[in-house]
């Protein structure tokens, strides 16, 4: 049970009985909580148990910059000592600013990669280096362009959830975990001195991966950061009051004099402009359909950029203290169709929405946006803090539910926003 036993007295048999009973109550309560939460299957909150930084690289526009910054930066000093910045926008942005140029150089200079074993990956994590956990898979050619370079080698053909710069005798090597579960390694032109200089700005803060601290029920690369004891409180609003549909017309290339506008019985406003149909719900849900693509095709990067521009002009205008980041990118070769997904992120924590898989889904077909589903929400930091359940206790609850990767999320049920540990 890890540190949970530290909360209780020991010594006499009666005390042990009380301790065991309390732990059983904790585990049962956790299991009940995990079963009942609707908007995020496995959200774990303490309440359920106890009633100026400038980045070193130019990332382009706001959304590409946000998508280039990872969810967490984990520094390894060797011999198992680590520092991690996670679930904290200021700390993560500050840490990444020291490595952004190095990561860009590594992606741009990476030589042909080779497959390695998971043992090789774990051995690399014991060396001096930095790991960038993006939470979502990132196409490395996209990441390279966001960081101001081009991925010329086969590394750019891969998607990666975690990317690492590791110091070795031969120089700095680029490691990454592919979305198909493989591990890869590439040589780069980054100097060991440049990397170790960046690493020297940090000191260990007790961070570990789950496989290093006996948390066998969790995914092995779950970040354990015991010092994370609180999060920022967040309020959410429906931004549709006074919202002008003209913003959406502009973003979608529709006429400001769209023909045949009407309102359905449930309050949904419908606008039709030739082959384009726009539906706006009072709760902020927006759907768009264009019955004909008619474009001349687009590269993957162009499709991603088109989708990102639409979301920036819509969700980005109303999101408040939340950022909007790229959450998924898929290509259907037969249909020549790209599907691009986005999430709201607050303080480097994903916002899990009650009735929606993500904040926005945009489909680009033959170079034209043919479908889009958007949820307009506005978030604000209240200035207050939310006390979190200690990670060790949250891990007990996670083990009851079958385990998985545990991370901090905000849950938006459409009325209020809560924050807690979640298992995915």
mmCIF file of C-alpha atoms in Angstrom, residues 173-311:
data_model
loop_
_atom_site.group_PDB
_atom_site.id
_atom_site.type_symbol
_atom_site.label_atom_id
_atom_site.label_comp_id
_atom_site.label_asym_id
_atom_site.label_seq_id
_atom_site.Cartn_x
_atom_site.Cartn_y
_atom_site.Cartn_z
ATOM 1 C CA UNK A 173 21.051 10.518 -29.459
ATOM 2 C CA UNK A 174 17.362 10.999 -30.194
ATOM 3 C CA UNK A 175 15.137 8.303 -28.705
ATOM 4 C CA UNK A 176 11.388 7.984 -29.130
ATOM 5 C CA UNK A 177 8.524 5.595 -28.500
ATOM 6 C CA UNK A 178 6.529 4.969 -31.668
ATOM 7 C CA UNK A 179 2.734 4.704 -31.601
ATOM 8 C CA UNK A 180 2.956 1.066 -32.660
ATOM 9 C CA UNK A 181 4.783 0.270 -29.418
ATOM 10 C CA UNK A 182 8.279 0.196 -30.928
ATOM 11 C CA UNK A 183 11.324 2.015 -29.564
ATOM 12 C CA UNK A 184 13.781 3.787 -31.872
ATOM 13 C CA UNK A 185 17.107 5.583 -31.667
ATOM 14 C CA UNK A 186 18.866 8.044 -34.008
ATOM 15 C CA UNK A 187 22.247 9.771 -33.924
ATOM 16 C CA UNK A 188 22.133 13.592 -34.036
ATOM 17 C CA UNK A 189 24.450 16.578 -34.429
ATOM 18 C CA UNK A 190 23.613 17.985 -30.988
ATOM 19 C CA UNK A 191 26.672 18.309 -28.775
ATOM 20 C CA UNK A 192 26.848 16.631 -25.387
ATOM 21 C CA UNK A 193 28.107 19.882 -23.867
ATOM 22 C CA UNK A 194 25.037 21.785 -25.076
ATOM 23 C CA UNK A 195 22.735 19.154 -23.570
ATOM 24 C CA UNK A 196 24.540 18.877 -20.237
ATOM 25 C CA UNK A 197 24.613 22.660 -19.938
ATOM 26 C CA UNK A 198 20.817 22.707 -20.286
ATOM 27 C CA UNK A 199 20.490 19.857 -17.774
ATOM 28 C CA UNK A 200 22.613 21.702 -15.210
ATOM 29 C CA UNK A 201 19.818 24.222 -14.619
ATOM 30 C CA UNK A 202 17.770 21.585 -12.765
ATOM 31 C CA UNK A 203 17.993 19.602 -9.538
ATOM 32 C CA UNK A 204 16.266 16.335 -8.579
ATOM 33 C CA UNK A 205 12.752 16.719 -7.144
ATOM 34 C CA UNK A 206 11.806 13.115 -6.418
ATOM 35 C CA UNK A 207 10.183 12.345 -9.783
ATOM 36 C CA UNK A 208 10.128 8.712 -10.889
ATOM 37 C CA UNK A 209 8.519 6.503 -13.460
ATOM 38 C CA UNK A 210 6.010 3.977 -12.134
ATOM 39 C CA UNK A 211 8.242 1.008 -12.992
ATOM 40 C CA UNK A 212 10.980 2.469 -10.770
ATOM 41 C CA UNK A 213 8.908 2.739 -7.593
ATOM 42 C CA UNK A 214 6.917 -0.485 -7.417
ATOM 43 C CA UNK A 215 3.673 0.852 -8.899
ATOM 44 C CA UNK A 216 3.094 -2.298 -10.912
ATOM 45 C CA UNK A 217 -0.618 -1.636 -11.492
ATOM 46 C CA UNK A 218 0.181 1.534 -13.415
ATOM 47 C CA UNK A 219 1.532 1.836 -16.937
ATOM 48 C CA UNK A 220 5.335 1.655 -16.565
ATOM 49 C CA UNK A 221 6.048 5.191 -17.821
ATOM 50 C CA UNK A 222 3.418 6.884 -15.695
ATOM 51 C CA UNK A 223 5.127 9.891 -14.133
ATOM 52 C CA UNK A 224 5.075 9.814 -10.337
ATOM 53 C CA UNK A 225 5.580 13.269 -8.827
ATOM 54 C CA UNK A 226 4.828 13.130 -5.079
ATOM 55 C CA UNK A 227 5.314 16.874 -4.694
ATOM 56 C CA UNK A 228 2.217 17.572 -6.806
ATOM 57 C CA UNK A 229 -0.284 18.224 -4.026
ATOM 58 C CA UNK A 230 -2.569 20.893 -5.470
ATOM 59 C CA UNK A 231 -3.938 22.273 -8.729
ATOM 60 C CA UNK A 232 -5.488 25.542 -9.836
ATOM 61 C CA UNK A 233 -9.248 25.815 -9.477
ATOM 62 C CA UNK A 234 -11.077 26.490 -12.734
ATOM 63 C CA UNK A 235 -14.516 27.834 -13.625
ATOM 64 C CA UNK A 236 -16.272 27.249 -16.957
ATOM 65 C CA UNK A 237 -18.836 29.282 -18.845
ATOM 66 C CA UNK A 238 -20.958 28.867 -21.922
ATOM 67 C CA UNK A 239 -19.672 31.628 -24.244
ATOM 68 C CA UNK A 240 -22.717 31.628 -26.517
ATOM 69 C CA UNK A 241 -24.482 34.522 -24.810
ATOM 70 C CA UNK A 242 -23.906 37.422 -27.173
ATOM 71 C CA UNK A 243 -21.744 35.275 -29.450
ATOM 72 C CA UNK A 244 -21.845 36.408 -33.064
ATOM 73 C CA UNK A 245 -22.263 33.731 -35.725
ATOM 74 C CA UNK A 246 -20.331 36.054 -38.039
ATOM 75 C CA UNK A 247 -17.120 34.744 -36.465
ATOM 76 C CA UNK A 248 -17.977 31.257 -37.623
ATOM 77 C CA UNK A 249 -19.010 32.499 -41.081
ATOM 78 C CA UNK A 250 -15.602 34.095 -41.476
ATOM 79 C CA UNK A 251 -13.678 31.081 -40.203
ATOM 80 C CA UNK A 252 -15.609 28.687 -42.467
ATOM 81 C CA UNK A 253 -15.666 30.893 -45.548
ATOM 82 C CA UNK A 254 -19.445 31.267 -45.521
ATOM 83 C CA UNK A 255 -21.345 34.279 -46.749
ATOM 84 C CA UNK A 256 -22.424 36.777 -44.134
ATOM 85 C CA UNK A 257 -25.816 36.725 -45.832
ATOM 86 C CA UNK A 258 -26.237 32.959 -45.574
ATOM 87 C CA UNK A 259 -29.527 31.915 -47.092
ATOM 88 C CA UNK A 260 -32.375 30.183 -45.284
ATOM 89 C CA UNK A 261 -31.446 30.723 -41.611
ATOM 90 C CA UNK A 262 -33.949 29.121 -39.240
ATOM 91 C CA UNK A 263 -34.212 27.905 -35.640
ATOM 92 C CA UNK A 264 -35.195 24.352 -34.719
ATOM 93 C CA UNK A 265 -37.475 23.552 -31.747
ATOM 94 C CA UNK A 266 -34.488 22.689 -29.532
ATOM 95 C CA UNK A 267 -32.993 26.143 -30.112
ATOM 96 C CA UNK A 268 -30.374 25.113 -32.675
ATOM 97 C CA UNK A 269 -29.777 27.827 -35.256
ATOM 98 C CA UNK A 270 -29.218 26.543 -38.798
ATOM 99 C CA UNK A 271 -27.539 28.513 -41.588
ATOM 100 C CA UNK A 272 -27.350 27.308 -45.181
ATOM 101 C CA UNK A 273 -25.023 28.783 -47.768
ATOM 102 C CA UNK A 274 -25.079 26.737 -50.966
ATOM 103 C CA UNK A 275 -23.445 23.380 -50.177
ATOM 104 C CA UNK A 276 -22.434 24.528 -46.691
ATOM 105 C CA UNK A 277 -24.598 23.989 -43.600
ATOM 106 C CA UNK A 278 -23.788 25.389 -40.165
ATOM 107 C CA UNK A 279 -25.647 24.400 -36.989
ATOM 108 C CA UNK A 280 -25.098 26.318 -33.747
ATOM 109 C CA UNK A 281 -26.520 24.983 -30.478
ATOM 110 C CA UNK A 282 -27.226 27.200 -27.456
ATOM 111 C CA UNK A 283 -24.861 25.022 -25.399
ATOM 112 C CA UNK A 284 -21.900 25.881 -27.652
ATOM 113 C CA UNK A 285 -21.919 22.784 -29.857
ATOM 114 C CA UNK A 286 -21.266 23.658 -33.498
ATOM 115 C CA UNK A 287 -21.399 21.366 -36.525
ATOM 116 C CA UNK A 288 -20.449 22.198 -40.083
ATOM 117 C CA UNK A 289 -20.951 20.237 -43.295
ATOM 118 C CA UNK A 290 -19.850 20.936 -46.837
ATOM 119 C CA UNK A 291 -21.294 18.437 -49.310
ATOM 120 C CA UNK A 292 -18.534 18.882 -51.870
ATOM 121 C CA UNK A 293 -14.775 18.969 -51.421
ATOM 122 C CA UNK A 294 -13.795 20.174 -54.835
ATOM 123 C CA UNK A 295 -10.219 20.904 -53.811
ATOM 124 C CA UNK A 296 -6.978 19.900 -55.463
ATOM 125 C CA UNK A 297 -5.617 17.937 -52.536
ATOM 126 C CA UNK A 298 -3.348 18.919 -49.669
ATOM 127 C CA UNK A 299 -0.234 17.664 -47.940
ATOM 128 C CA UNK A 300 -0.544 16.342 -44.422
ATOM 129 C CA UNK A 301 0.986 19.508 -42.996
ATOM 130 C CA UNK A 302 -1.354 21.723 -45.051
ATOM 131 C CA UNK A 303 -4.365 19.739 -43.837
ATOM 132 C CA UNK A 304 -3.228 20.031 -40.239
ATOM 133 C CA UNK A 305 -2.627 23.766 -40.670
ATOM 134 C CA UNK A 306 -6.081 24.334 -42.200
ATOM 135 C CA UNK A 307 -7.735 22.530 -39.308
ATOM 136 C CA UNK A 308 -5.599 24.398 -36.778
ATOM 137 C CA UNK A 309 -6.482 27.777 -38.298
ATOM 138 C CA UNK A 310 -10.209 26.995 -38.108
ATOM 139 C CA UNK A 311 -9.979 25.936 -34.476
#
